[in-house]
Amino acid sequence: TFNAITSSAGFATLDLSTGTVFSHILTEDTEYVFTNPPVSGTAYGFTLKITQDSTARAITWPAEVDWAAATAPTLSVGSGEIDVFTIFTLDAGTTYYGFTSGQAMG
């Protein structure tokens, strides 16, 4: 299921019980919050498509997201550029594994 999310006061919530593909058009610097992952032992993954605003915006990932080399990816900064990320958990969100699927796609 696909869900378009928005941010408010610098936060955007991805309710993981509502789908597996999310999109977000940045309108402000945003901190992501992941809620309602499935129970431990149930694999769950999702894709997040982020579209950059006409002004370059920054994002903050939840501390539970583990990126390669412990380094979160740098977002594309061009107006309308699209970055896509794939994230999964096996332990009810204690740890999420994040991967860059594509950058500067738009």
mmCIF file of C-alpha atoms in Angstrom:
data_model
loop_
_atom_site.group_PDB
_atom_site.id
_atom_site.type_symbol
_atom_site.label_atom_id
_atom_site.label_comp_id
_atom_site.label_asym_id
_atom_site.label_seq_id
_atom_site.Cartn_x
_atom_site.Cartn_y
_atom_site.Cartn_z
ATOM 1 C CA THR A 1 0.000 0.000 0.000
ATOM 2 C CA PHE A 2 1.240 3.498 -0.903
ATOM 3 C CA ASN A 3 1.017 6.490 1.431
ATOM 4 C CA ALA A 4 1.994 10.107 0.805
ATOM 5 C CA ILE A 5 3.114 11.681 4.064
ATOM 6 C CA THR A 6 3.594 15.290 5.103
ATOM 7 C CA SER A 7 5.617 16.975 7.810
ATOM 8 C CA SER A 8 4.550 19.383 10.501
ATOM 9 C CA ALA A 9 6.732 21.306 12.950
ATOM 10 C CA GLY A 10 9.783 19.537 11.545
ATOM 11 C CA PHE A 11 8.525 15.954 12.005
ATOM 12 C CA ALA A 12 7.062 13.360 9.631
ATOM 13 C CA THR A 13 5.637 10.074 10.897
ATOM 14 C CA LEU A 14 5.630 6.881 8.879
ATOM 15 C CA ASP A 15 2.972 4.597 10.361
ATOM 16 C CA LEU A 16 4.396 1.279 9.234
ATOM 17 C CA SER A 17 1.093 -0.505 9.820
ATOM 18 C CA THR A 18 -0.415 1.436 6.898
ATOM 19 C CA GLY A 19 1.787 0.384 4.001
ATOM 20 C CA THR A 20 5.090 -0.534 2.435
ATOM 21 C CA VAL A 21 5.713 2.427 0.108
ATOM 22 C CA PHE A 22 5.789 6.022 1.329
ATOM 23 C CA SER A 23 6.511 9.308 -0.420
ATOM 24 C CA HIS A 24 7.361 12.684 1.043
ATOM 25 C CA ILE A 25 7.829 16.034 -0.676
ATOM 26 C CA LEU A 26 10.088 18.048 1.596
ATOM 27 C CA THR A 27 8.746 21.455 2.600
ATOM 28 C CA GLU A 28 10.959 21.929 5.665
ATOM 29 C CA ASP A 29 13.922 20.272 7.379
ATOM 30 C CA THR A 30 12.376 17.057 8.659
ATOM 31 C CA GLU A 31 13.007 14.424 11.303
ATOM 32 C CA TYR A 32 11.431 11.052 10.496
ATOM 33 C CA VAL A 33 9.617 8.962 13.091
ATOM 34 C CA PHE A 34 8.705 5.316 12.425
ATOM 35 C CA THR A 35 5.714 3.921 14.336
ATOM 36 C CA ASN A 36 3.884 0.583 14.566
ATOM 37 C CA PRO A 37 6.426 -1.887 13.176
ATOM 38 C CA PRO A 38 5.321 -5.541 13.235
ATOM 39 C CA VAL A 39 6.265 -7.766 16.172
ATOM 40 C CA SER A 40 9.758 -9.136 16.604
ATOM 41 C CA GLY A 41 10.507 -12.044 14.292
ATOM 42 C CA THR A 42 8.297 -10.662 11.529
ATOM 43 C CA ALA A 43 10.269 -9.257 8.623
ATOM 44 C CA TYR A 44 9.010 -5.890 7.412
ATOM 45 C CA GLY A 45 10.487 -3.613 4.790
ATOM 46 C CA PHE A 46 9.403 -0.371 3.171
ATOM 47 C CA THR A 47 10.466 2.055 0.481
ATOM 48 C CA LEU A 48 10.599 5.814 1.027
ATOM 49 C CA LYS A 49 10.656 8.214 -1.937
ATOM 50 C CA ILE A 50 11.829 11.701 -0.939
ATOM 51 C CA THR A 51 11.412 14.661 -3.307
ATOM 52 C CA GLN A 52 13.546 17.720 -2.629
ATOM 53 C CA ASP A 53 11.866 21.124 -2.333
ATOM 54 C CA SER A 54 12.911 24.161 -4.398
ATOM 55 C CA THR A 55 15.022 24.999 -1.342
ATOM 56 C CA ALA A 56 17.424 22.239 -0.289
ATOM 57 C CA ARG A 57 16.048 20.593 2.859
ATOM 58 C CA ALA A 58 17.768 18.287 5.342
ATOM 59 C CA ILE A 59 16.395 15.174 7.002
ATOM 60 C CA THR A 60 17.190 13.384 10.239
ATOM 61 C CA TRP A 61 16.732 9.617 10.401
ATOM 62 C CA PRO A 62 15.710 7.755 13.569
ATOM 63 C CA ALA A 63 18.721 6.632 15.602
ATOM 64 C CA GLU A 64 17.589 3.011 15.112
ATOM 65 C CA VAL A 65 18.448 3.104 11.384
ATOM 66 C CA ASP A 66 21.767 1.391 10.644
ATOM 67 C CA TRP A 67 23.395 2.594 7.399
ATOM 68 C CA ALA A 68 26.467 1.164 5.688
ATOM 69 C CA ALA A 69 29.627 2.259 7.500
ATOM 70 C CA ALA A 70 27.353 3.898 10.120
ATOM 71 C CA THR A 71 26.907 6.878 7.784
ATOM 72 C CA ALA A 72 23.505 8.155 6.698
ATOM 73 C CA PRO A 73 23.311 9.043 2.997
ATOM 74 C CA THR A 74 23.561 12.626 1.806
ATOM 75 C CA LEU A 75 20.400 13.837 0.086
ATOM 76 C CA SER A 76 20.353 15.239 -3.416
ATOM 77 C CA VAL A 77 19.855 19.001 -3.203
ATOM 78 C CA GLY A 78 18.500 20.046 -6.608
ATOM 79 C CA SER A 79 14.926 21.297 -6.864
ATOM 80 C CA GLY A 80 12.606 18.352 -7.520
ATOM 81 C CA GLU A 81 15.347 15.713 -7.274
ATOM 82 C CA ILE A 82 14.186 12.352 -5.970
ATOM 83 C CA ASP A 83 16.040 10.018 -3.610
ATOM 84 C CA VAL A 84 14.723 6.531 -2.839
ATOM 85 C CA PHE A 85 15.568 4.467 0.251
ATOM 86 C CA THR A 86 14.734 0.907 1.257
ATOM 87 C CA ILE A 87 14.584 0.103 4.966
ATOM 88 C CA PHE A 88 13.771 -3.109 6.820
ATOM 89 C CA THR A 89 13.557 -4.515 10.353
ATOM 90 C CA LEU A 90 13.405 -8.016 11.810
ATOM 91 C CA ASP A 91 13.097 -7.103 15.485
ATOM 92 C CA ALA A 92 10.052 -4.835 15.869
ATOM 93 C CA GLY A 93 12.042 -1.718 15.031
ATOM 94 C CA THR A 94 14.856 -2.094 17.544
ATOM 95 C CA THR A 95 17.156 -1.926 14.506
ATOM 96 C CA TYR A 96 16.317 -0.854 10.967
ATOM 97 C CA TYR A 97 18.714 -1.491 8.086
ATOM 98 C CA GLY A 98 18.774 1.320 5.537
ATOM 99 C CA PHE A 99 19.907 1.225 1.912
ATOM 100 C CA THR A 100 20.055 3.859 -0.781
ATOM 101 C CA SER A 101 18.053 2.570 -3.762
ATOM 102 C CA GLY A 102 18.569 5.598 -6.006
ATOM 103 C CA GLN A 103 19.581 9.245 -5.884
ATOM 104 C CA ALA A 104 19.089 12.358 -7.989
ATOM 105 C CA MET A 105 16.389 10.530 -9.938
ATOM 106 C CA GLY A 106 14.139 13.465 -10.788
#
